[in-house]
Amino acid sequence: MLALLAAATAPENLSTFSPASPAAEWTRELFVLVAAITGGILLLVEGILFYALIRCRRRTGPADAEPPQVYGSKPIEIAWTLAPLIVVFVLVLLVGRVLWEVRPDPVAASAGVQPLHVTVIGHQWWWEYRYDSYDGRDLGGIVTANELHIPVSPPNGVQRPVYLNLQSADVCHSFWIPRLGGKTDLLPGRANTMWLQANEPGLYLGQCAEYCGTQHANMLLRVVVESPEDFEKYLAAEAKPAADPTDKVALANKEAFRSQSCVNCHTVRDKQDTRANGTFGPDLTHLMARKTIAAGMIPNTPENLKKWVFSPESVKPGCLMAGFDLGEKDMKAVIDYLTTLK
Ligand code: CUA
């Protein structure tokens, strides 16, 4: 009942009742069907209970009389053994059918359409995306965080599935975009797979669905579904290295960032300067292409960025980024540099 209530009152963008992909449509149908069957059983059982309570609420006959002794009824015994068996069997068939339809390796993509392959790595508490291949092209090297872009799969029969390879860098997480599909866990030392296919362009929100520590609730998911043309533009922009600063101030800002310990955990792909090559934190090469920071928590504005970089504990207590005070001048230089990473 609680699950029903939660699902019915979820914001439109997180509701399993407005599916935007075949897998989510299957899930919704199963949800409604199972809720109807089990709801019917609940009403029947409670109905009989209330009938008995009302019908037998008063003792008939003398107070010390023995009630009628019943020694069971074969037909009733058989009925209440068989009925649950049949119900459970029907539920197993229904679930089995949906599990088959959403299995990790469904029908291949339409002829001439090559799928997108992305490796998703769960971290405490953010998402890493590594674009592996698309349309038969190797995309190795495109790494981003927290905002996954995928091409739309128009409902005109063209199948353009997105295959996800799910891994974890630390503890168990779970990838869940309610409108695009069911939950799949990301487990340490194991790769799980799932696929997505979105019918409509737009922003789809999600949430880590496996408790993974203090900031589990703020490990938010954002999937941007766009036209194949826009997706190509996105890939082309993400594949580029960071733009080279042109003037003296911009160069000094870049130096201010690269001489800090930030570079031990973050990568900024740069042809000339490879100091920023850490892989423990999100890749920052195109940081400003992302609408949010701290895994979907706050809008990516220069003010928020400053707060996030220099006092992360005030934004996301427990997060693994260390805040430090550089002094106003250097903090401004670092933020000015970061905001050039478009
Ligand atoms: Cu990651 Cu919960």
mmCIF file of C-alpha atoms and ligand atoms in Angstrom:
data_model
loop_
_atom_site.group_PDB
_atom_site.id
_atom_site.type_symbol
_atom_site.label_atom_id
_atom_site.label_comp_id
_atom_site.label_asym_id
_atom_site.label_seq_id
_atom_site.Cartn_x
_atom_site.Cartn_y
_atom_site.Cartn_z
ATOM 1 C CA MET A 1 0.000 0.000 0.000
ATOM 2 C CA LEU A 2 2.847 2.367 0.919
ATOM 3 C CA ALA A 3 4.597 1.589 -2.363
ATOM 4 C CA LEU A 4 1.368 2.376 -4.237
ATOM 5 C CA LEU A 5 1.011 5.659 -2.385
ATOM 6 C CA ALA A 6 4.650 6.596 -3.004
ATOM 7 C CA ALA A 7 4.372 5.752 -6.702
ATOM 8 C CA ALA A 8 1.111 7.662 -7.103
ATOM 9 C CA THR A 9 2.420 10.819 -5.438
ATOM 10 C CA ALA A 10 5.911 10.845 -7.012
ATOM 11 C CA PRO A 11 6.768 13.901 -9.129
ATOM 12 C CA GLU A 12 5.824 13.369 -12.767
ATOM 13 C CA ASN A 13 9.461 12.920 -13.717
ATOM 14 C CA LEU A 14 10.024 10.103 -11.218
ATOM 15 C CA SER A 15 6.724 8.307 -11.608
ATOM 16 C CA THR A 16 6.610 4.692 -12.724
ATOM 17 C CA PHE A 17 3.076 5.513 -13.910
ATOM 18 C CA SER A 18 4.305 7.619 -16.824
ATOM 19 C CA PRO A 19 6.650 5.205 -18.597
ATOM 20 C CA ALA A 20 8.717 6.501 -21.521
ATOM 21 C CA SER A 21 10.402 3.295 -22.618
ATOM 22 C CA PRO A 22 9.357 -0.266 -23.452
ATOM 23 C CA ALA A 23 10.943 -1.647 -20.263
ATOM 24 C CA ALA A 24 9.183 0.926 -18.066
ATOM 25 C CA GLU A 25 5.877 0.238 -19.854
ATOM 26 C CA TRP A 26 6.262 -3.466 -19.066
ATOM 27 C CA THR A 27 7.047 -2.658 -15.458
ATOM 28 C CA ARG A 28 3.990 -0.400 -15.119
ATOM 29 C CA GLU A 29 1.678 -3.024 -16.623
ATOM 30 C CA LEU A 30 3.003 -5.644 -14.223
ATOM 31 C CA PHE A 31 2.656 -3.244 -11.291
ATOM 32 C CA VAL A 32 -0.986 -2.465 -12.106
ATOM 33 C CA LEU A 33 -1.897 -6.098 -12.765
ATOM 34 C CA VAL A 34 -0.270 -7.431 -9.587
ATOM 35 C CA ALA A 35 -1.768 -4.591 -7.527
ATOM 36 C CA ALA A 36 -5.217 -5.422 -8.959
ATOM 37 C CA ILE A 37 -4.911 -9.153 -8.219
ATOM 38 C CA THR A 38 -3.520 -8.732 -4.717
ATOM 39 C CA GLY A 39 -5.920 -5.833 -4.028
ATOM 40 C CA GLY A 40 -8.821 -8.070 -5.030
ATOM 41 C CA ILE A 41 -7.620 -10.776 -2.629
ATOM 42 C CA LEU A 42 -7.236 -8.193 0.139
ATOM 43 C CA LEU A 43 -10.823 -6.964 -0.370
ATOM 44 C CA LEU A 44 -12.175 -10.535 -0.460
ATOM 45 C CA VAL A 45 -10.366 -11.647 2.725
ATOM 46 C CA GLU A 46 -11.164 -8.463 4.639
ATOM 47 C CA GLY A 47 -14.772 -8.659 3.412
ATOM 48 C CA ILE A 48 -15.183 -12.191 4.783
ATOM 49 C CA LEU A 49 -13.496 -11.130 8.022
ATOM 50 C CA PHE A 50 -15.842 -8.184 8.532
ATOM 51 C CA TYR A 51 -18.849 -10.286 7.584
ATOM 52 C CA ALA A 52 -17.870 -12.836 10.239
ATOM 53 C CA LEU A 53 -17.202 -10.108 12.817
ATOM 54 C CA ILE A 54 -20.621 -8.542 12.308
ATOM 55 C CA ARG A 55 -22.576 -11.753 11.791
ATOM 56 C CA CYS A 56 -21.128 -13.473 14.856
ATOM 57 C CA ARG A 57 -20.762 -10.453 17.120
ATOM 58 C CA ARG A 58 -23.297 -11.746 19.642
ATOM 59 C CA ARG A 59 -23.372 -15.045 21.481
ATOM 60 C CA THR A 60 -26.530 -17.059 20.841
ATOM 61 C CA GLY A 61 -27.917 -19.427 23.449
ATOM 62 C CA PRO A 62 -26.972 -19.685 27.121
ATOM 63 C CA ALA A 63 -23.639 -18.226 28.309
ATOM 64 C CA ASP A 64 -22.164 -21.554 29.431
ATOM 65 C CA ALA A 65 -23.264 -23.561 26.359
ATOM 66 C CA GLU A 66 -20.509 -25.189 24.290
ATOM 67 C CA PRO A 67 -20.283 -23.746 20.758
ATOM 68 C CA PRO A 68 -20.959 -26.126 17.836
ATOM 69 C CA GLN A 69 -17.881 -28.333 17.234
ATOM 70 C CA VAL A 70 -16.743 -28.399 13.601
ATOM 71 C CA TYR A 71 -14.272 -31.048 12.439
ATOM 72 C CA GLY A 72 -13.199 -29.484 9.169
ATOM 73 C CA SER A 73 -14.500 -29.652 5.638
ATOM 74 C CA LYS A 74 -12.613 -31.375 2.827
ATOM 75 C CA PRO A 75 -13.898 -29.123 0.016
ATOM 76 C CA ILE A 76 -12.903 -25.989 1.950
ATOM 77 C CA GLU A 77 -9.459 -27.396 2.813
ATOM 78 C CA ILE A 78 -8.843 -28.244 -0.845
ATOM 79 C CA ALA A 79 -10.157 -24.860 -2.010
ATOM 80 C CA TRP A 80 -7.939 -22.779 0.254
ATOM 81 C CA THR A 81 -4.888 -24.812 -0.651
ATOM 82 C CA LEU A 82 -5.521 -24.722 -4.383
ATOM 83 C CA ALA A 83 -6.603 -21.075 -4.683
ATOM 84 C CA PRO A 84 -3.322 -19.580 -3.319
ATOM 85 C CA LEU A 85 -1.329 -22.048 -5.443
ATOM 86 C CA ILE A 86 -3.125 -20.891 -8.576
ATOM 87 C CA VAL A 87 -2.695 -17.224 -7.626
ATOM 88 C CA VAL A 88 1.047 -17.675 -6.980
ATOM 89 C CA PHE A 89 1.432 -19.580 -10.236
ATOM 90 C CA VAL A 90 -0.289 -16.788 -12.197
ATOM 91 C CA LEU A 91 1.949 -14.168 -10.502
ATOM 92 C CA VAL A 92 5.064 -16.204 -11.360
ATOM 93 C CA LEU A 93 4.002 -16.367 -15.015
ATOM 94 C CA LEU A 94 3.295 -12.632 -15.144
ATOM 95 C CA VAL A 95 6.637 -11.724 -13.569
ATOM 96 C CA GLY A 96 8.500 -14.253 -15.721
ATOM 97 C CA ARG A 97 7.056 -12.719 -18.877
ATOM 98 C CA VAL A 98 8.182 -9.208 -17.911
ATOM 99 C CA LEU A 99 11.629 -10.429 -16.797
ATOM 100 C CA TRP A 100 11.974 -12.025 -20.227
ATOM 101 C CA GLU A 101 10.935 -8.848 -22.038
ATOM 102 C CA VAL A 102 13.370 -6.630 -20.110
ATOM 103 C CA ARG A 103 16.235 -9.148 -20.070
ATOM 104 C CA PRO A 104 19.663 -7.575 -20.466
ATOM 105 C CA ASP A 105 20.124 -8.755 -24.045
ATOM 106 C CA PRO A 106 16.836 -8.154 -25.901
ATOM 107 C CA VAL A 107 16.197 -8.145 -29.637
ATOM 108 C CA ALA A 108 19.075 -6.576 -31.505
ATOM 109 C CA ALA A 109 18.943 -2.982 -32.704
ATOM 110 C CA SER A 110 17.131 -2.305 -35.978
ATOM 111 C CA ALA A 111 19.056 -3.060 -39.160
ATOM 112 C CA GLY A 112 21.529 -0.276 -39.866
ATOM 113 C CA VAL A 113 21.288 1.129 -36.336
ATOM 114 C CA GLN A 114 24.178 0.407 -34.026
ATOM 115 C CA PRO A 115 23.472 0.719 -30.321
ATOM 116 C CA LEU A 116 25.190 2.959 -27.817
ATOM 117 C CA HIS A 117 27.346 1.236 -25.208
ATOM 118 C CA VAL A 118 28.116 3.038 -21.954
ATOM 119 C CA THR A 119 29.952 1.859 -18.862
ATOM 120 C CA VAL A 120 28.375 3.226 -15.688
ATOM 121 C CA ILE A 121 30.491 3.230 -12.529
ATOM 122 C CA GLY A 122 28.881 3.945 -9.180
ATOM 123 C CA HIS A 123 30.971 5.888 -6.672
ATOM 124 C CA GLN A 124 30.180 7.201 -3.187
ATOM 125 C CA TRP A 125 28.219 9.404 -4.141
ATOM 126 C CA TRP A 126 28.254 10.143 -7.833
ATOM 127 C CA TRP A 127 28.004 8.455 -11.218
ATOM 128 C CA GLU A 128 30.787 8.027 -13.738
ATOM 129 C CA TYR A 129 29.900 7.489 -17.399
ATOM 130 C CA ARG A 130 32.355 6.112 -19.928
ATOM 131 C CA TYR A 131 31.078 6.169 -23.486
ATOM 132 C CA ASP A 132 32.409 2.992 -25.102
ATOM 133 C CA SER A 133 30.951 2.904 -28.610
ATOM 134 C CA TYR A 134 28.128 4.279 -30.734
ATOM 135 C CA ASP A 135 27.033 3.425 -34.248
ATOM 136 C CA GLY A 136 30.015 1.127 -34.545
ATOM 137 C CA ARG A 137 32.498 3.866 -33.615
ATOM 138 C CA ASP A 138 34.885 3.509 -30.696
ATOM 139 C CA LEU A 139 34.305 6.366 -28.223
ATOM 140 C CA GLY A 140 36.957 5.318 -25.730
ATOM 141 C CA GLY A 141 38.119 8.364 -23.830
ATOM 142 C CA ILE A 142 34.823 10.199 -23.462
ATOM 143 C CA VAL A 143 34.328 10.241 -19.730
ATOM 144 C CA THR A 144 31.801 12.339 -17.884
ATOM 145 C CA ALA A 145 29.860 12.372 -14.636
ATOM 146 C CA ASN A 146 26.311 12.517 -13.305
ATOM 147 C CA GLU A 147 24.572 13.549 -16.525
ATOM 148 C CA LEU A 148 24.111 10.811 -19.073
ATOM 149 C CA HIS A 149 23.180 11.825 -22.606
ATOM 150 C CA ILE A 150 21.546 9.249 -24.863
ATOM 151 C CA PRO A 151 19.874 9.397 -28.294
ATOM 152 C CA VAL A 152 16.087 9.050 -28.512
ATOM 153 C CA SER A 153 14.595 5.924 -29.996
ATOM 154 C CA PRO A 154 11.637 7.181 -31.995
ATOM 155 C CA PRO A 155 8.498 5.035 -31.604
ATOM 156 C CA ASN A 156 8.321 4.519 -35.382
ATOM 157 C CA GLY A 157 9.707 1.030 -35.099
ATOM 158 C CA VAL A 158 13.362 2.050 -35.136
ATOM 159 C CA GLN A 159 15.058 0.383 -32.203
ATOM 160 C CA ARG A 160 18.031 2.257 -30.799
ATOM 161 C CA PRO A 161 18.838 0.573 -27.513
ATOM 162 C CA VAL A 162 21.416 1.898 -25.079
ATOM 163 C CA TYR A 163 23.371 -0.867 -23.387
ATOM 164 C CA LEU A 164 24.729 -0.115 -19.949
ATOM 165 C CA ASN A 165 27.571 -1.996 -18.324
ATOM 166 C CA LEU A 166 27.144 -1.369 -14.601
ATOM 167 C CA GLN A 167 30.070 -1.485 -12.191
ATOM 168 C CA SER A 168 30.960 -0.143 -8.784
ATOM 169 C CA ALA A 169 34.138 1.461 -7.496
ATOM 170 C CA ASP A 170 33.298 0.900 -3.838
ATOM 171 C CA VAL A 171 30.003 -0.371 -2.380
ATOM 172 C CA CYS A 172 26.663 -1.531 -3.815
ATOM 173 C CA HIS A 173 24.607 1.076 -5.679
ATOM 174 C CA SER A 174 21.552 0.729 -7.878
ATOM 175 C CA PHE A 175 20.790 2.498 -11.152
ATOM 176 C CA TRP A 176 17.146 3.519 -11.346
ATOM 177 C CA ILE A 177 15.395 5.835 -13.794
ATOM 178 C CA PRO A 178 11.726 5.073 -13.037
ATOM 179 C CA ARG A 179 10.413 6.300 -16.402
ATOM 180 C CA LEU A 180 13.007 4.391 -18.414
ATOM 181 C CA GLY A 181 13.269 1.040 -16.658
ATOM 182 C CA GLY A 182 13.701 -1.009 -13.549
ATOM 183 C CA LYS A 183 16.486 -0.972 -11.007
ATOM 184 C CA THR A 184 19.769 -2.762 -11.646
ATOM 185 C CA ASP A 185 22.448 -3.030 -8.987
ATOM 186 C CA LEU A 186 26.069 -1.934 -9.393
ATOM 187 C CA LEU A 187 28.134 -4.390 -7.370
ATOM 188 C CA PRO A 188 31.831 -4.330 -6.455
ATOM 189 C CA GLY A 189 33.815 -6.931 -8.407
ATOM 190 C CA ARG A 190 31.017 -7.700 -10.844
ATOM 191 C CA ALA A 191 29.600 -6.202 -14.037
ATOM 192 C CA ASN A 192 25.815 -6.143 -14.480
ATOM 193 C CA THR A 193 24.111 -5.156 -17.687
ATOM 194 C CA MET A 194 20.858 -3.453 -18.570
ATOM 195 C CA TRP A 195 19.404 -1.556 -21.513
ATOM 196 C CA LEU A 196 17.418 1.621 -21.910
ATOM 197 C CA GLN A 197 15.386 2.985 -24.740
ATOM 198 C CA ALA A 198 13.619 6.317 -24.473
ATOM 199 C CA ASN A 199 10.625 7.153 -26.686
ATOM 200 C CA GLU A 200 10.683 10.913 -26.140
ATOM 201 C CA PRO A 201 13.455 13.521 -25.860
ATOM 202 C CA GLY A 202 13.693 15.229 -22.489
ATOM 203 C CA LEU A 203 15.235 15.059 -19.062
ATOM 204 C CA TYR A 204 14.648 11.906 -17.037
ATOM 205 C CA LEU A 205 15.479 11.870 -13.356
ATOM 206 C CA GLY A 206 16.455 8.982 -11.168
ATOM 207 C CA GLN A 207 17.927 8.025 -7.872
ATOM 208 C CA CYS A 208 20.433 5.538 -6.511
ATOM 209 C CA ALA A 209 18.177 2.774 -5.219
ATOM 210 C CA GLU A 210 20.522 0.836 -2.947
ATOM 211 C CA TYR A 211 21.610 2.289 0.380
ATOM 212 C CA CYS A 212 25.279 3.175 -0.074
ATOM 213 C CA GLY A 213 26.167 5.457 2.835
ATOM 214 C CA THR A 214 25.543 8.915 4.245
ATOM 215 C CA GLN A 215 24.771 10.630 0.935
ATOM 216 C CA HIS A 216 22.837 7.800 -0.726
ATOM 217 C CA ALA A 217 19.771 10.057 -0.951
ATOM 218 C CA ASN A 218 21.818 12.673 -2.827
ATOM 219 C CA MET A 219 23.212 10.294 -5.425
ATOM 220 C CA LEU A 220 20.849 11.577 -8.082
ATOM 221 C CA LEU A 221 20.618 10.500 -11.689
ATOM 222 C CA ARG A 222 19.961 12.683 -14.725
ATOM 223 C CA VAL A 223 19.487 11.256 -18.200
ATOM 224 C CA VAL A 224 19.206 13.684 -21.097
ATOM 225 C CA VAL A 225 17.480 12.098 -24.078
ATOM 226 C CA GLU A 226 18.076 13.998 -27.303
ATOM 227 C CA SER A 227 17.694 13.638 -31.052
ATOM 228 C CA PRO A 228 20.427 11.599 -32.790
ATOM 229 C CA GLU A 229 21.709 14.872 -34.345
ATOM 230 C CA ASP A 230 21.995 16.634 -30.973
ATOM 231 C CA PHE A 231 23.569 13.536 -29.479
ATOM 232 C CA GLU A 232 26.252 13.572 -32.194
ATOM 233 C CA LYS A 233 26.958 17.226 -31.349
ATOM 234 C CA TYR A 234 27.201 16.328 -27.669
ATOM 235 C CA LEU A 235 29.680 13.519 -28.403
ATOM 236 C CA ALA A 236 31.788 15.771 -30.631
ATOM 237 C CA ALA A 237 31.965 18.451 -27.906
ATOM 238 C CA GLU A 238 32.771 15.937 -25.160
ATOM 239 C CA ALA A 239 35.509 14.293 -27.229
ATOM 240 C CA LYS A 240 37.460 17.571 -27.504
ATOM 241 C CA PRO A 241 40.171 18.343 -24.966
ATOM 242 C CA ALA A 242 39.762 21.409 -22.761
ATOM 243 C CA ALA A 243 40.121 24.704 -24.624
ATOM 244 C CA ASP A 244 43.532 26.349 -24.302
ATOM 245 C CA PRO A 245 43.563 29.677 -22.451
ATOM 246 C CA THR A 246 44.532 32.545 -24.700
ATOM 247 C CA ASP A 247 45.364 35.481 -22.436
ATOM 248 C CA LYS A 248 47.670 35.941 -19.462
ATOM 249 C CA VAL A 249 44.925 36.018 -16.800
ATOM 250 C CA ALA A 250 43.339 32.833 -18.116
ATOM 251 C CA LEU A 251 46.753 31.129 -18.143
ATOM 252 C CA ALA A 252 47.357 32.175 -14.537
ATOM 253 C CA ASN A 253 43.919 30.847 -13.573
ATOM 254 C CA LYS A 254 44.726 27.536 -15.174
ATOM 255 C CA GLU A 255 48.005 27.380 -13.293
ATOM 256 C CA ALA A 256 46.194 28.185 -10.028
ATOM 257 C CA PHE A 257 44.000 25.107 -10.543
ATOM 258 C CA ARG A 258 46.689 22.772 -11.793
ATOM 259 C CA SER A 259 49.073 23.509 -8.936
ATOM 260 C CA GLN A 260 46.444 22.407 -6.397
ATOM 261 C CA SER A 261 45.776 18.920 -5.086
ATOM 262 C CA CYS A 262 42.524 18.886 -7.141
ATOM 263 C CA VAL A 263 44.529 17.293 -9.957
ATOM 264 C CA ASN A 264 45.238 14.149 -7.938
ATOM 265 C CA CYS A 265 41.570 13.174 -8.115
ATOM 266 C CA HIS A 266 40.232 14.962 -11.195
ATOM 267 C CA THR A 267 41.090 14.808 -14.862
ATOM 268 C CA VAL A 268 41.006 17.747 -17.231
ATOM 269 C CA ARG A 269 42.085 16.466 -20.626
ATOM 270 C CA ASP A 270 44.593 18.908 -22.001
ATOM 271 C CA LYS A 271 47.069 18.442 -24.849
ATOM 272 C CA GLN A 272 49.896 20.449 -23.306
ATOM 273 C CA ASP A 273 49.511 19.946 -19.595
ATOM 274 C CA THR A 274 48.772 16.485 -18.255
ATOM 275 C CA ARG A 275 49.020 17.238 -14.546
ATOM 276 C CA ALA A 276 45.263 16.938 -14.016
ATOM 277 C CA ASN A 277 44.909 13.213 -14.536
ATOM 278 C CA GLY A 278 43.326 11.871 -11.339
ATOM 279 C CA THR A 279 40.548 9.333 -11.757
ATOM 280 C CA PHE A 280 39.172 9.173 -8.212
ATOM 281 C CA GLY A 281 36.727 12.036 -8.758
ATOM 282 C CA PRO A 282 34.598 13.182 -11.696
ATOM 283 C CA ASP A 283 36.260 14.127 -14.998
ATOM 284 C CA LEU A 284 36.117 17.918 -15.249
ATOM 285 C CA THR A 285 37.119 18.403 -18.898
ATOM 286 C CA HIS A 286 33.632 19.685 -19.803
ATOM 287 C CA LEU A 287 32.362 20.521 -16.339
ATOM 288 C CA MET A 288 30.274 23.474 -17.493
ATOM 289 C CA ALA A 289 28.355 21.306 -19.972
ATOM 290 C CA ARG A 290 26.636 19.798 -16.940
ATOM 291 C CA LYS A 291 23.591 21.565 -15.511
ATOM 292 C CA THR A 292 24.189 20.457 -11.920
ATOM 293 C CA ILE A 293 27.022 19.688 -9.516
ATOM 294 C CA ALA A 294 27.387 17.342 -6.527
ATOM 295 C CA ALA A 295 25.526 14.554 -8.407
ATOM 296 C CA GLY A 296 22.383 16.476 -9.271
ATOM 297 C CA MET A 297 22.084 18.343 -5.974
ATOM 298 C CA ILE A 298 22.499 21.991 -6.958
ATOM 299 C CA PRO A 299 22.565 24.038 -10.193
ATOM 300 C CA ASN A 300 26.008 24.468 -11.718
ATOM 301 C CA THR A 301 26.483 28.217 -11.199
ATOM 302 C CA PRO A 302 29.814 29.932 -10.372
ATOM 303 C CA GLU A 303 28.537 30.755 -6.833
ATOM 304 C CA ASN A 304 27.470 27.169 -6.164
ATOM 305 C CA LEU A 305 30.686 25.891 -7.703
ATOM 306 C CA LYS A 306 32.748 27.997 -5.298
ATOM 307 C CA LYS A 307 30.768 26.733 -2.322
ATOM 308 C CA TRP A 308 31.035 23.142 -3.552
ATOM 309 C CA VAL A 309 34.773 23.221 -4.312
ATOM 310 C CA PHE A 310 35.942 25.049 -1.201
ATOM 311 C CA SER A 311 33.457 23.923 1.450
ATOM 312 C CA PRO A 312 31.961 20.682 0.142
ATOM 313 C CA GLU A 313 30.920 19.652 3.655
ATOM 314 C CA SER A 314 28.398 22.498 3.699
ATOM 315 C CA VAL A 315 26.780 21.142 0.532
ATOM 316 C CA LYS A 316 27.124 17.374 0.932
ATOM 317 C CA PRO A 317 28.271 16.316 4.414
ATOM 318 C CA GLY A 318 30.388 13.167 4.336
ATOM 319 C CA CYS A 319 31.442 13.533 0.700
ATOM 320 C CA LEU A 320 34.970 12.459 -0.136
ATOM 321 C CA MET A 321 36.118 15.791 -1.560
ATOM 322 C CA ALA A 322 38.240 17.779 0.872
ATOM 323 C CA GLY A 323 37.533 21.466 1.219
ATOM 324 C CA PHE A 324 40.315 23.949 1.827
ATOM 325 C CA ASP A 325 40.835 27.670 2.072
ATOM 326 C CA LEU A 326 43.085 29.116 -0.606
ATOM 327 C CA GLY A 327 42.372 32.753 0.073
ATOM 328 C CA GLU A 328 39.910 34.836 -1.959
ATOM 329 C CA LYS A 329 42.277 35.588 -4.847
ATOM 330 C CA ASP A 330 43.300 32.013 -5.609
ATOM 331 C CA MET A 331 39.803 30.670 -5.001
ATOM 332 C CA LYS A 332 38.502 33.129 -7.580
ATOM 333 C CA ALA A 333 41.242 32.081 -10.017
ATOM 334 C CA VAL A 334 40.369 28.389 -9.653
ATOM 335 C CA ILE A 335 36.639 28.996 -10.125
ATOM 336 C CA ASP A 336 37.321 31.307 -13.097
ATOM 337 C CA TYR A 337 39.340 28.504 -14.679
ATOM 338 C CA LEU A 338 36.692 25.852 -13.962
ATOM 339 C CA THR A 339 33.985 27.979 -15.562
ATOM 340 C CA THR A 340 35.978 27.978 -18.828
ATOM 341 C CA LEU A 341 35.637 24.182 -19.065
ATOM 342 C CA LYS A 342 32.672 24.264 -21.403
HETATM 343 CU CU1 CUA B 1 24.663 4.873 -4.366
HETATM 344 CU CU2 CUA B 1 22.844 4.598 -2.873
#
